[in-house]
Structure formats: structure tokens, C-alpha cells
Amino acid sequence: MDDWLDSLGRTASGLLSAHGPATPATAQSYAPGDFSVHFFLQLAVILIACRVVGWLGKKLLAQPQVVGEMIAGVVLGPSLLGLFSPDLQAAIFPKETKNVLYAGAQLGVGLYMFLVGTTLRLDHFKSKARSASFVSLAGIVAPFGIAVLITPMLLGVPDLFTPGISQSNATLFLGACIALTAFPMLARIINERGLADSALGTLSLTAGAFDDAVSWCVLAIVLATFGGGAGVAILAIGGGLAWALFVLLAGPRLLAPLARMVERDGELRTPVFALVMIAFCVSAFLMDVVGIHAIFGGFILGAVMPRGLLTEEIRRKLEPLTVVLLLPMFFTYSGLNTRMDMVNSPGLLLIAFGILVASILAKGGACYLAARLSGEDNRTALGIGALMNSRGLMELIIINIGLQKGIIGPTLFSMLVLMAIVTTMMASPLFELFYGRKGRESGELAALPQTS
């Protein structure tokens, strides 16, 4: 009996080890079945962590589910689980399986940005373009100005940026990170609070969309010019621009028959859905292969999708799977790259705190001042500043690209993850403090449910 139990124990403990080829003389490596075993275990652990941490964040801190999922990614990484139980963390997320998780994460974030593209309201740009331009400009100029000031100091600290990176590229990348606004989360907060048709909601959405567009364009330039020579830069900028122009100019006309078929049938049938997914994959592939990033391909395709039943059906079919199953892989992949233990000295802690404060002042503070100068009352301007300071998922996307492409090191990556989480967690409570609570008291936001 004891021998049987010992054998069973050895077998169970070896379930997550590499089985490798059948020949015993060959060094062990991960076989295809090993990747499958780990992948499904990782998915289960990721979903449990995201649901639990997301629920706790919502109940205890009144934070959206996505904020809890951001934190859950860090919890599963070396910063927490790996710190207290490194063997367990290494058994669940061995480094050999990281590329599989990365591919799933890119699919999830690519589809999510495709869905974000289908929700863009072009009328926001038209109705508030003039009044939002001042806030948008402040939300771009101030962050890049701060980046110009602090980047030379950061370049003098080892391992923050990749050795050999130019000061201009480092400045542009850091400026894009600070200037970014979590447009999808911004839209969610505004819709949840019934502000979609208000001056504050429209102005914030318009300014946030413009700032994000500028940040992504700057990132595309940095990616195109970083470390690859003139040929890589020409391919990235020329290829990316050519595809973007093709999608913007020809996409609506080419996709219109799909919309008509959906309207005729009253639903999105499988053949049409397959064509949409083929278009998504091609667009993501082309943007990836020229050296930009797959998410640009997904987002731009979603932006030109004909509005109406087609986009409604796409979101109905894709959103639950993307948000619940695929996107959490991206948060966890980010968390696996986050090493808070690398911010392990008073000097590095001071730098991390300085980046956080500078980011808040440069984005939230500048947008508040710009709103006041453009004629908004103090309460509305404070609400705009609070919303515009949120960075969320968009920040994680941009810094993951920076880490993947070798622009920043793991230490600066961890600092920017911390900045993304803190500024995102600040948004809802500050908005409620400055605008939401008084709005409900005055009856302006009568339909807004109480935050639990």
C-alpha cells in the first residue's frame, strides 16, 4: 500500500514536469502535450484569480472589474505569488510556456481593440471638437514636456531603458506612456454614469480619443525607427500607413455588403462571421509583420466596420469570450513580466514615485487647467481631470510593446505598471468625489446607481 501511494505521489508530482522525447538518452524538453496541460491549468488559475480579485476590488474599493483583473495579473506574477511561493509559481507558469501564453494574450488584446474600434462614436469628434481641442492639446503637450525634463535623468539610471537607445526615442516613448488615456475604460465609466450625452462626457471622450490617437502614432514612429535601420523604419512607417489608408478609404465600401447581408438575415450568420474574422486576422498580421503591432490592425478594422446590426452582432458574439477568457491572459502575461522586487532601493522607489506624481500632474492637472481656461466650471474641470488621468489597459498594452521591442527594461516596466494601476484606481473615486456625488444630490445624475 505504501509503495502504491509513493508511486502515485511521484506520478502526481511529475504531471507538470517536462516529459520530452521518448528516448531516455535525450535531454528532457516540453512536448506538445505538456504545453496543452499547462495552458489549460494556466487558464483556470487566471480566470479564478481575475474573478476573485475583480470581485474584491468591486465590493471593497468600488473599482471596475478590469481594475481587479489588472491587479490579478500582478498577483500571479513574480511580484506576489512568485515571491511567497516561487516553486508553485514556476510550476504553473514555467518559462518554457510563456510564448504560448503570449500568443493567447495577443489574440485577446487584438480582439479587444477590434471591439473598441467598433464602439467609436465619430459624432463625439464633430460635436465637441473645438471645445475639446484645448483639453486634448494640454493632455499631449504637458506629458511630453514632462518627458523631455525627466528622460535625461532616467537614461542615467542603469536598466531602465535599453542600452544604446537614443534620447529622442526614449523621450517619445515615455511621453506617449504619460499622455495615454484609457479610452475604453473612460467610455465605460461615462456610459455607466449616464454621462454619454453630457458636456463633460462628450468633452472627455473627444479629448481622450484624440490623445490616444496621438500617443499611438508616436509609438508607431518609435517602433519604426528603433534599432532597425532605415529599411525597417521605411517598411514600418510606409507599410503601416499604406494599410491604414487602404482600410480607411476602401474598408467601408468593401465591408458594406457584409452589413447588408446581416440586415437582410436579421442576424450574423456563420459565413459572414468567418469573413469578419478573416479580415481581422489579415489586418492584425499585416500590421504585425511590417513592424508596428497587431493591435493597430484590429483597432483600425473595427473603426471602419459599418455601424448597425453588424457591429451589434459582432460585439454580442465576441465580447463575452474576449473579455472573460482571452483578455485576462494579457493581464497575466503583463504580470509575469512585472518585477516589483527590482524596484528594491530607496533611489528606485523615489524614481517610481516621481514618475507617478509627474504623470498625474502632467495629465490630470494639465487637463483640469485647460478645462477651466476653456470656460468649464471647477466641478466639471475636476471631473475631466480625474477621468483623463486614467490609463488602464491601454497603458499595459503600450508598455508591453515597449518591453517586447526592447525599448525599456523590466525595472521601468514595473514602475509603469504601478503607475497604470494607481492612476486607473484613482479615476472612479476622484470622479465620484469631484462630480458624481454632487451630481446625484442636485438631480443631474438621478439615474446613476449608488456605488456599492
CSV table of C-alpha atoms in Angstrom, one decimal:
chain,number,residue,atom,x,y,z
A,1,MET,CA,0.0,0.0,0.0
A,2,ASP,CA,2.8,2.4,0.9
A,3,ASP,CA,4.6,1.6,-2.3
A,4,TRP,CA,1.4,2.3,-4.3
A,5,LEU,CA,0.9,5.6,-2.5
A,6,ASP,CA,4.6,6.6,-3.1
A,7,SER,CA,4.2,5.7,-6.8
A,8,LEU,CA,1.0,7.7,-7.0
A,9,GLY,CA,2.7,10.7,-5.3
A,10,ARG,CA,5.7,10.6,-7.7
A,11,THR,CA,3.3,10.4,-10.7
A,12,ALA,CA,1.2,13.3,-9.4
A,13,SER,CA,4.3,15.5,-8.7
A,14,GLY,CA,5.6,14.8,-12.2
A,15,LEU,CA,2.4,15.8,-14.0
A,16,LEU,CA,3.7,19.4,-14.6
A,17,SER,CA,7.3,18.4,-15.4
A,18,ALA,CA,8.7,18.2,-18.9
A,19,HIS,CA,8.2,14.8,-20.5
A,20,GLY,CA,10.2,15.4,-23.6
A,21,PRO,CA,11.1,12.8,-26.3
A,22,ALA,CA,10.7,9.1,-25.7
A,23,THR,CA,14.4,8.4,-25.9
A,24,PRO,CA,15.9,8.5,-22.3
A,25,ALA,CA,19.3,9.5,-23.6
A,26,THR,CA,18.0,12.8,-24.9
A,27,ALA,CA,17.7,15.8,-22.6
A,28,GLN,CA,14.1,16.4,-21.4
A,29,SER,CA,12.1,19.2,-23.0
A,30,TYR,CA,8.5,20.2,-23.2
A,31,ALA,CA,6.4,18.0,-25.6
A,32,PRO,CA,3.2,19.3,-27.3
A,33,GLY,CA,1.1,17.6,-24.6
A,34,ASP,CA,3.0,19.4,-21.9
A,35,PHE,CA,2.1,22.8,-23.4
A,36,SER,CA,-1.5,21.8,-23.5
A,37,VAL,CA,-1.6,20.6,-19.9
A,38,HIS,CA,0.0,23.9,-18.7
A,39,PHE,CA,-2.2,26.1,-21.0
A,40,PHE,CA,-5.5,24.8,-19.6
A,41,LEU,CA,-4.2,24.9,-16.0
A,42,GLN,CA,-3.0,28.5,-16.5
A,43,LEU,CA,-6.4,29.5,-18.0
A,44,ALA,CA,-8.2,28.1,-15.0
A,45,VAL,CA,-5.9,29.8,-12.5
A,46,ILE,CA,-6.1,33.1,-14.4
A,47,LEU,CA,-9.9,33.1,-14.6
A,48,ILE,CA,-10.2,32.2,-10.9
A,49,ALA,CA,-7.7,34.9,-9.8
A,50,CYS,CA,-9.4,37.6,-12.1
A,51,ARG,CA,-12.9,36.8,-10.9
A,52,VAL,CA,-11.9,36.7,-7.2
A,53,VAL,CA,-9.7,39.9,-7.2
A,54,GLY,CA,-12.1,41.6,-9.5
A,55,TRP,CA,-15.0,40.9,-7.2
A,56,LEU,CA,-13.0,42.0,-4.1
A,57,GLY,CA,-12.0,45.2,-5.9
A,58,LYS,CA,-15.6,45.9,-6.8
A,59,LYS,CA,-17.0,45.2,-3.4
A,60,LEU,CA,-14.3,46.8,-1.2
A,61,LEU,CA,-12.9,49.5,-3.4
A,62,ALA,CA,-15.7,50.3,-5.8
A,63,GLN,CA,-13.4,49.6,-8.8
A,64,PRO,CA,-14.4,48.2,-12.2
A,65,GLN,CA,-13.8,44.5,-12.9
A,66,VAL,CA,-11.0,45.4,-15.3
A,67,VAL,CA,-9.0,47.1,-12.5
A,68,GLY,CA,-9.2,43.9,-10.4
A,69,GLU,CA,-8.0,41.9,-13.4
A,70,MET,CA,-5.0,44.2,-13.8
A,71,ILE,CA,-4.1,43.6,-10.2
A,72,ALA,CA,-4.7,39.9,-10.5
A,73,GLY,CA,-2.1,39.7,-13.3
A,74,VAL,CA,0.5,41.2,-10.9
A,75,VAL,CA,-0.7,38.8,-8.1
A,76,LEU,CA,0.1,35.8,-10.3
A,77,GLY,CA,3.5,37.0,-11.3
A,78,PRO,CA,6.8,37.0,-9.5
A,79,SER,CA,5.9,40.1,-7.5
A,80,LEU,CA,3.5,38.2,-5.2
A,81,LEU,CA,2.9,34.5,-5.9
A,82,GLY,CA,6.4,34.1,-7.1
A,83,LEU,CA,7.7,35.9,-4.0
A,84,PHE,CA,5.8,33.8,-1.5
A,85,SER,CA,5.7,30.5,-3.4
A,86,PRO,CA,8.3,30.5,-6.2
A,87,ASP,CA,8.1,26.8,-6.8
A,88,LEU,CA,4.3,26.9,-7.2
A,89,GLN,CA,4.5,29.9,-9.5
A,90,ALA,CA,7.2,28.3,-11.6
A,91,ALA,CA,5.2,25.0,-11.8
A,92,ILE,CA,2.1,26.8,-13.0
A,93,PHE,CA,3.9,29.3,-15.3
A,94,PRO,CA,7.1,27.7,-16.4
A,95,LYS,CA,9.2,30.0,-18.7
A,96,GLU,CA,9.0,27.4,-21.5
A,97,THR,CA,5.3,28.0,-21.8
A,98,LYS,CA,5.5,31.8,-21.8
A,99,ASN,CA,5.3,32.1,-25.6
A,100,VAL,CA,2.1,30.1,-25.7
A,101,LEU,CA,0.5,32.5,-23.2
A,102,TYR,CA,1.9,35.4,-25.2
A,103,ALA,CA,0.2,34.3,-28.3
A,104,GLY,CA,-3.1,33.9,-26.5
A,105,ALA,CA,-2.6,37.3,-24.9
A,106,GLN,CA,-2.1,39.0,-28.2
A,107,LEU,CA,-5.2,37.4,-29.6
A,108,GLY,CA,-7.2,38.6,-26.6
A,109,VAL,CA,-5.9,42.2,-26.7
A,110,GLY,CA,-6.2,42.3,-30.5
A,111,LEU,CA,-9.8,41.3,-30.5
A,112,TYR,CA,-10.5,43.7,-27.6
A,113,MET,CA,-9.0,46.6,-29.6
A,114,PHE,CA,-11.1,45.5,-32.6
A,115,LEU,CA,-14.2,45.7,-30.4
A,116,VAL,CA,-13.1,49.1,-29.1
A,117,GLY,CA,-12.9,50.2,-32.7
A,118,THR,CA,-16.5,49.2,-33.4
A,119,THR,CA,-17.7,51.4,-30.5
A,120,LEU,CA,-16.0,54.6,-31.7
A,121,ARG,CA,-18.6,57.5,-31.9
A,122,LEU,CA,-17.4,59.8,-34.7
A,123,ASP,CA,-20.2,62.2,-33.7
A,124,HIS,CA,-18.3,62.9,-30.5
A,125,PHE,CA,-15.4,64.3,-32.5
A,126,LYS,CA,-17.7,66.6,-34.5
A,127,SER,CA,-19.9,67.9,-31.8
A,128,LYS,CA,-17.2,68.8,-29.3
A,129,ALA,CA,-14.1,69.0,-31.5
A,130,ARG,CA,-13.5,72.7,-30.9
A,131,SER,CA,-14.1,72.9,-27.2
A,132,ALA,CA,-12.2,69.7,-26.5
A,133,SER,CA,-9.2,70.7,-28.6
A,134,PHE,CA,-7.7,72.8,-25.7
A,135,VAL,CA,-8.0,69.9,-23.2
A,136,SER,CA,-6.6,67.5,-25.8
A,137,LEU,CA,-3.7,69.7,-26.5
A,138,ALA,CA,-2.9,70.2,-22.8
A,139,GLY,CA,-3.1,66.4,-22.4
A,140,ILE,CA,-0.5,66.0,-25.0
A,141,VAL,CA,1.9,68.9,-24.5
A,142,ALA,CA,2.3,68.6,-20.8
A,143,PRO,CA,3.1,64.9,-20.7
A,144,PHE,CA,5.6,65.2,-23.5
A,145,GLY,CA,7.0,68.3,-21.8
A,146,ILE,CA,7.5,66.3,-18.6
A,147,ALA,CA,9.1,63.5,-20.6
A,148,VAL,CA,11.6,66.0,-22.0
A,149,LEU,CA,12.5,67.0,-18.5
A,150,ILE,CA,12.8,63.6,-16.8
A,151,THR,CA,14.1,61.3,-19.5
A,152,PRO,CA,17.7,62.5,-19.4
A,153,MET,CA,17.8,61.7,-15.7
A,154,LEU,CA,16.2,58.3,-16.3
A,155,LEU,CA,18.6,57.4,-19.0
A,156,GLY,CA,21.4,57.9,-16.4
A,157,VAL,CA,19.9,55.1,-14.3
A,158,PRO,CA,21.0,51.6,-15.4
A,159,ASP,CA,18.5,49.1,-16.7
A,160,LEU,CA,15.5,51.5,-17.1
A,161,PHE,CA,15.9,52.0,-20.8
A,162,THR,CA,17.7,49.6,-23.2
A,163,PRO,CA,21.4,50.5,-23.6
A,164,GLY,CA,22.0,52.5,-26.7
A,165,ILE,CA,18.5,53.9,-27.1
A,166,SER,CA,18.5,57.5,-28.3
A,167,GLN,CA,17.3,60.2,-26.0
A,168,SER,CA,14.7,61.2,-28.6
A,169,ASN,CA,13.2,57.7,-28.8
A,170,ALA,CA,13.2,57.4,-25.0
A,171,THR,CA,11.6,60.7,-24.6
A,172,LEU,CA,8.9,60.0,-27.2
A,173,PHE,CA,8.1,56.6,-25.7
A,174,LEU,CA,7.8,57.9,-22.1
A,175,GLY,CA,5.8,60.9,-23.3
A,176,ALA,CA,3.3,58.6,-25.1
A,177,CYS,CA,3.0,56.5,-21.9
A,178,ILE,CA,2.2,59.6,-19.8
A,179,ALA,CA,-0.1,61.1,-22.3
A,180,LEU,CA,-2.2,58.0,-22.8
A,181,THR,CA,-5.8,57.8,-21.6
A,182,ALA,CA,-7.7,54.6,-21.1
A,183,PHE,CA,-10.2,55.4,-23.7
A,184,PRO,CA,-12.2,52.1,-23.4
A,185,MET,CA,-12.4,52.5,-19.6
A,186,LEU,CA,-13.2,56.2,-20.0
A,187,ALA,CA,-16.1,55.3,-22.3
A,188,ARG,CA,-17.3,52.6,-19.8
A,189,ILE,CA,-17.3,55.0,-16.8
A,190,ILE,CA,-19.1,57.7,-18.8
A,191,ASN,CA,-21.8,55.2,-20.0
A,192,GLU,CA,-22.3,53.6,-16.6
A,193,ARG,CA,-22.9,57.0,-15.1
A,194,GLY,CA,-25.3,58.3,-17.7
A,195,LEU,CA,-22.9,61.0,-18.9
A,196,ALA,CA,-22.7,60.0,-22.6
A,197,ASP,CA,-24.8,63.0,-23.8
A,198,SER,CA,-23.5,65.5,-21.2
A,199,ALA,CA,-20.9,68.2,-21.9
A,200,LEU,CA,-18.4,66.5,-19.5
A,201,GLY,CA,-18.9,63.1,-21.1
A,202,THR,CA,-18.6,64.3,-24.7
A,203,LEU,CA,-15.7,66.6,-24.0
A,204,SER,CA,-13.8,63.8,-22.1
A,205,LEU,CA,-14.4,61.2,-24.7
A,206,THR,CA,-13.3,63.5,-27.5
A,207,ALA,CA,-10.2,64.7,-25.8
A,208,GLY,CA,-9.3,61.1,-24.7
A,209,ALA,CA,-9.7,59.7,-28.1
A,210,PHE,CA,-7.5,62.4,-29.6
A,211,ASP,CA,-4.8,62.0,-27.0
A,212,ASP,CA,-4.8,58.2,-27.5
A,213,ALA,CA,-4.5,58.6,-31.3
A,214,VAL,CA,-1.5,60.9,-30.9
A,215,SER,CA,0.1,58.5,-28.4
A,216,TRP,CA,-0.3,55.5,-30.7
A,217,CYS,CA,1.1,57.5,-33.6
A,218,VAL,CA,4.1,58.4,-31.6
A,219,LEU,CA,4.6,54.8,-30.5
A,220,ALA,CA,4.3,53.7,-34.2
A,221,ILE,CA,7.1,56.2,-35.0
A,222,VAL,CA,9.3,55.0,-32.2
A,223,LEU,CA,8.8,51.3,-33.2
A,224,ALA,CA,9.5,52.1,-36.8
A,225,THR,CA,12.8,54.0,-36.0
A,226,PHE,CA,14.1,52.0,-33.0
A,227,GLY,CA,17.1,49.9,-33.6
A,228,GLY,CA,16.3,48.5,-37.1
A,229,GLY,CA,17.9,50.9,-39.5
A,230,ALA,CA,16.3,52.9,-42.4
A,231,GLY,CA,14.9,49.8,-44.2
A,232,VAL,CA,12.9,48.7,-41.1
A,233,ALA,CA,11.7,52.2,-40.5
A,234,ILE,CA,10.6,52.7,-44.1
A,235,LEU,CA,8.8,49.3,-44.1
A,236,ALA,CA,7.1,50.0,-40.8
A,237,ILE,CA,6.0,53.6,-41.5
A,238,GLY,CA,5.3,53.1,-45.2
A,239,GLY,CA,3.6,49.7,-44.8
A,240,GLY,CA,1.6,50.7,-41.8
A,241,LEU,CA,0.5,53.9,-43.3
A,242,ALA,CA,-0.4,52.2,-46.6
A,243,TRP,CA,-2.5,49.6,-44.9
A,244,ALA,CA,-4.2,52.1,-42.6
A,245,LEU,CA,-5.1,54.3,-45.6
A,246,PHE,CA,-6.4,51.3,-47.5
A,247,VAL,CA,-8.6,50.2,-44.6
A,248,LEU,CA,-9.9,53.8,-44.0
A,249,LEU,CA,-10.6,54.5,-47.7
A,250,ALA,CA,-11.6,51.2,-49.1
A,251,GLY,CA,-12.8,49.3,-46.0
A,252,PRO,CA,-16.2,50.9,-45.6
A,253,ARG,CA,-17.1,50.1,-49.3
A,254,LEU,CA,-15.7,46.5,-49.1
A,255,LEU,CA,-17.4,45.8,-45.8
A,256,ALA,CA,-20.8,47.3,-46.8
A,257,PRO,CA,-22.1,44.0,-48.4
A,258,LEU,CA,-21.5,42.2,-45.1
A,259,ALA,CA,-23.6,44.7,-43.3
A,260,ARG,CA,-26.4,44.4,-45.9
A,261,MET,CA,-26.3,40.6,-45.6
A,262,VAL,CA,-26.7,40.8,-41.8
A,263,GLU,CA,-29.5,43.3,-42.1
A,264,ARG,CA,-31.3,41.1,-44.6
A,265,ASP,CA,-30.9,37.9,-42.5
A,266,GLY,CA,-31.6,39.7,-39.2
A,267,GLU,CA,-28.5,38.1,-37.6
A,268,LEU,CA,-24.8,37.5,-38.1
A,269,ARG,CA,-24.6,34.0,-39.8
A,270,THR,CA,-21.5,31.9,-39.6
A,271,PRO,CA,-20.2,32.5,-43.1
A,272,VAL,CA,-20.3,36.3,-42.6
A,273,PHE,CA,-18.8,36.0,-39.1
A,274,ALA,CA,-16.0,33.9,-40.7
A,275,LEU,CA,-15.3,36.6,-43.2
A,276,VAL,CA,-15.1,39.2,-40.4
A,277,MET,CA,-12.6,37.1,-38.5
A,278,ILE,CA,-10.5,36.5,-41.6
A,279,ALA,CA,-10.4,40.3,-42.2
A,280,PHE,CA,-9.4,40.8,-38.5
A,281,CYS,CA,-6.6,38.2,-38.8
A,282,VAL,CA,-5.3,39.6,-42.1
A,283,SER,CA,-5.3,43.2,-40.7
A,284,ALA,CA,-3.6,42.1,-37.5
A,285,PHE,CA,-1.0,40.1,-39.4
A,286,LEU,CA,-0.1,42.9,-41.8
A,287,MET,CA,0.4,45.4,-39.1
A,288,ASP,CA,2.5,42.9,-37.1
A,289,VAL,CA,4.6,41.8,-40.0
A,290,VAL,CA,5.6,45.3,-41.1
A,291,GLY,CA,6.9,46.0,-37.6
A,292,ILE,CA,4.1,48.0,-36.0
A,293,HIS,CA,1.8,45.8,-33.9
A,294,ALA,CA,-1.2,43.6,-34.4
A,295,ILE,CA,-3.5,45.7,-32.2
A,296,PHE,CA,-3.3,48.6,-34.6
A,297,GLY,CA,-4.7,46.3,-37.3
A,298,GLY,CA,-7.5,45.1,-35.1
A,299,PHE,CA,-8.4,48.6,-34.0
A,300,ILE,CA,-8.4,50.3,-37.4
A,301,LEU,CA,-10.6,47.5,-38.9
A,302,GLY,CA,-13.1,47.9,-36.0
A,303,ALA,CA,-13.2,51.6,-36.6
A,304,VAL,CA,-14.4,51.2,-40.2
A,305,MET,CA,-16.9,48.4,-39.6
A,306,PRO,CA,-20.3,49.6,-40.8
A,307,ARG,CA,-22.4,50.6,-37.8
A,308,GLY,CA,-25.7,48.9,-37.1
A,309,LEU,CA,-26.7,45.3,-36.7
A,310,LEU,CA,-23.4,44.1,-38.0
A,311,THR,CA,-21.3,45.7,-35.2
A,312,GLU,CA,-24.0,44.9,-32.6
A,313,GLU,CA,-23.9,41.2,-33.6
A,314,ILE,CA,-20.1,41.2,-33.7
A,315,ARG,CA,-19.9,42.5,-30.1
A,316,ARG,CA,-22.6,40.1,-29.0
A,317,LYS,CA,-20.7,37.1,-30.3
A,318,LEU,CA,-17.1,38.2,-29.5
A,319,GLU,CA,-17.3,40.4,-26.3
A,320,PRO,CA,-18.1,37.7,-23.7
A,321,LEU,CA,-15.3,35.3,-24.9
A,322,THR,CA,-12.8,38.1,-25.4
A,323,VAL,CA,-13.4,39.9,-22.1
A,324,VAL,CA,-13.9,36.8,-19.9
A,325,LEU,CA,-11.5,34.3,-21.4
A,326,LEU,CA,-8.9,35.9,-23.7
A,327,LEU,CA,-8.2,39.3,-22.3
A,328,PRO,CA,-7.2,38.1,-18.8
A,329,MET,CA,-4.3,36.2,-20.4
A,330,PHE,CA,-2.9,39.6,-21.4
A,331,PHE,CA,-3.1,40.9,-17.8
A,332,THR,CA,-1.4,37.8,-16.6
A,333,TYR,CA,1.3,38.0,-19.2
A,334,SER,CA,1.9,41.6,-18.1
A,335,GLY,CA,2.0,40.4,-14.5
A,336,LEU,CA,4.6,37.7,-15.3
A,337,ASN,CA,6.9,40.5,-16.7
A,338,THR,CA,6.3,42.7,-13.7
A,339,ARG,CA,9.1,42.5,-11.1
A,340,MET,CA,8.3,44.8,-8.2
A,341,ASP,CA,11.3,43.3,-6.4
A,342,MET,CA,13.5,45.0,-8.9
A,343,VAL,CA,12.4,48.4,-7.5
A,344,ASN,CA,14.4,47.5,-4.4
A,345,SER,CA,16.3,50.5,-3.4
A,346,PRO,CA,15.4,54.0,-2.0
A,347,GLY,CA,16.6,55.5,-5.2
A,348,LEU,CA,14.4,53.3,-7.4
A,349,LEU,CA,11.4,53.8,-5.2
A,350,LEU,CA,11.9,57.5,-5.4
A,351,ILE,CA,12.1,57.3,-9.2
A,352,ALA,CA,8.9,55.2,-9.3
A,353,PHE,CA,7.1,57.7,-7.0
A,354,GLY,CA,8.4,60.6,-9.1
A,355,ILE,CA,7.1,59.1,-12.3
A,356,LEU,CA,3.7,58.5,-10.7
A,357,VAL,CA,3.4,62.1,-9.4
A,358,ALA,CA,4.7,63.6,-12.7
A,359,SER,CA,2.2,61.5,-14.7
A,360,ILE,CA,-0.7,62.6,-12.5
A,361,LEU,CA,0.2,66.3,-12.6
A,362,ALA,CA,1.1,66.3,-16.3
A,363,LYS,CA,-2.1,64.6,-17.4
A,364,GLY,CA,-4.8,65.2,-14.8
A,365,GLY,CA,-3.5,68.6,-13.7
A,366,ALA,CA,-3.0,69.9,-17.2
A,367,CYS,CA,-6.4,68.7,-18.4
A,368,TYR,CA,-8.0,70.3,-15.4
A,369,LEU,CA,-6.4,73.7,-16.0
A,370,ALA,CA,-7.2,73.5,-19.7
A,371,ALA,CA,-10.9,72.8,-19.0
A,372,ARG,CA,-11.0,75.8,-16.6
A,373,LEU,CA,-9.4,78.1,-19.1
A,374,SER,CA,-11.8,76.9,-21.8
A,375,GLY,CA,-14.8,78.0,-19.6
A,376,GLU,CA,-15.8,74.9,-17.7
A,377,ASP,CA,-16.8,75.3,-14.0
A,378,ASN,CA,-14.5,74.0,-11.3
A,379,ARG,CA,-16.5,70.8,-10.6
A,380,THR,CA,-16.7,69.8,-14.3
A,381,ALA,CA,-13.0,70.6,-14.8
A,382,LEU,CA,-12.0,68.4,-11.8
A,383,GLY,CA,-14.2,65.6,-13.2
A,384,ILE,CA,-12.5,65.9,-16.6
A,385,GLY,CA,-9.0,65.8,-14.9
A,386,ALA,CA,-9.9,62.7,-12.9
A,387,LEU,CA,-11.2,60.8,-16.0
A,388,MET,CA,-8.4,61.8,-18.3
A,389,ASN,CA,-5.8,60.7,-15.8
A,390,SER,CA,-6.9,57.0,-16.0
A,391,ARG,CA,-4.6,54.9,-18.1
A,392,GLY,CA,-5.8,51.3,-17.5
A,393,LEU,CA,-5.4,48.6,-20.2
A,394,MET,CA,-4.1,51.0,-22.8
A,395,GLU,CA,-1.1,51.7,-20.7
A,396,LEU,CA,-0.4,48.0,-20.2
A,397,ILE,CA,-0.6,47.5,-23.9
A,398,ILE,CA,1.9,50.2,-24.8
A,399,ILE,CA,4.5,49.3,-22.1
A,400,ASN,CA,4.2,45.6,-23.1
A,401,ILE,CA,5.1,46.6,-26.6
A,402,GLY,CA,8.0,48.7,-25.3
A,403,LEU,CA,9.3,45.7,-23.3
A,404,GLN,CA,8.8,43.3,-26.1
A,405,LYS,CA,10.5,45.5,-28.6
A,406,GLY,CA,13.4,46.2,-26.3
A,407,ILE,CA,12.8,49.9,-25.7
A,408,ILE,CA,12.5,49.6,-21.9
A,409,GLY,CA,13.9,47.2,-19.3
A,410,PRO,CA,11.9,45.2,-16.7
A,411,THR,CA,12.6,47.8,-13.9
A,412,LEU,CA,11.0,50.7,-15.8
A,413,PHE,CA,8.3,48.3,-17.0
A,414,SER,CA,7.4,47.5,-13.4
A,415,MET,CA,7.3,51.2,-12.5
A,416,LEU,CA,5.0,52.0,-15.3
A,417,VAL,CA,2.7,49.0,-14.4
A,418,LEU,CA,2.4,50.5,-10.9
A,419,MET,CA,1.7,53.9,-12.4
A,420,ALA,CA,-1.0,52.4,-14.7
A,421,ILE,CA,-2.7,50.6,-11.8
A,422,VAL,CA,-2.6,53.6,-9.4
A,423,THR,CA,-3.9,56.2,-11.9
A,424,THR,CA,-6.6,53.8,-13.0
A,425,MET,CA,-7.8,53.1,-9.4
A,426,MET,CA,-7.8,56.9,-8.8
A,427,ALA,CA,-10.2,57.7,-11.6
A,428,SER,CA,-13.6,56.4,-10.3
A,429,PRO,CA,-13.2,57.5,-6.6
A,430,LEU,CA,-12.0,61.0,-7.6
A,431,PHE,CA,-14.7,61.4,-10.2
A,432,GLU,CA,-17.3,60.5,-7.6
A,433,LEU,CA,-15.7,62.9,-5.1
A,434,PHE,CA,-15.5,65.8,-7.5
A,435,TYR,CA,-18.5,65.3,-9.7
A,436,GLY,CA,-20.7,62.2,-9.2
A,437,ARG,CA,-21.8,62.8,-5.6
A,438,LYS,CA,-22.8,66.4,-6.1
A,439,GLY,CA,-24.4,65.5,-9.5
A,440,ARG,CA,-26.7,63.0,-7.8
A,441,GLU,CA,-27.5,65.4,-5.0
A,442,SER,CA,-28.5,68.1,-7.5
A,443,GLY,CA,-30.6,65.6,-9.5
A,444,GLU,CA,-28.3,65.9,-12.6
A,445,LEU,CA,-27.4,62.2,-12.3
A,446,ALA,CA,-30.6,60.9,-10.9
A,447,ALA,CA,-30.4,57.7,-12.9
A,448,LEU,CA,-27.0,56.9,-11.6
A,449,PRO,CA,-26.9,53.8,-9.3
A,450,GLN,CA,-25.3,54.2,-5.9
A,451,THR,CA,-21.7,52.8,-5.8
A,452,SER,CA,-21.5,49.8,-3.6
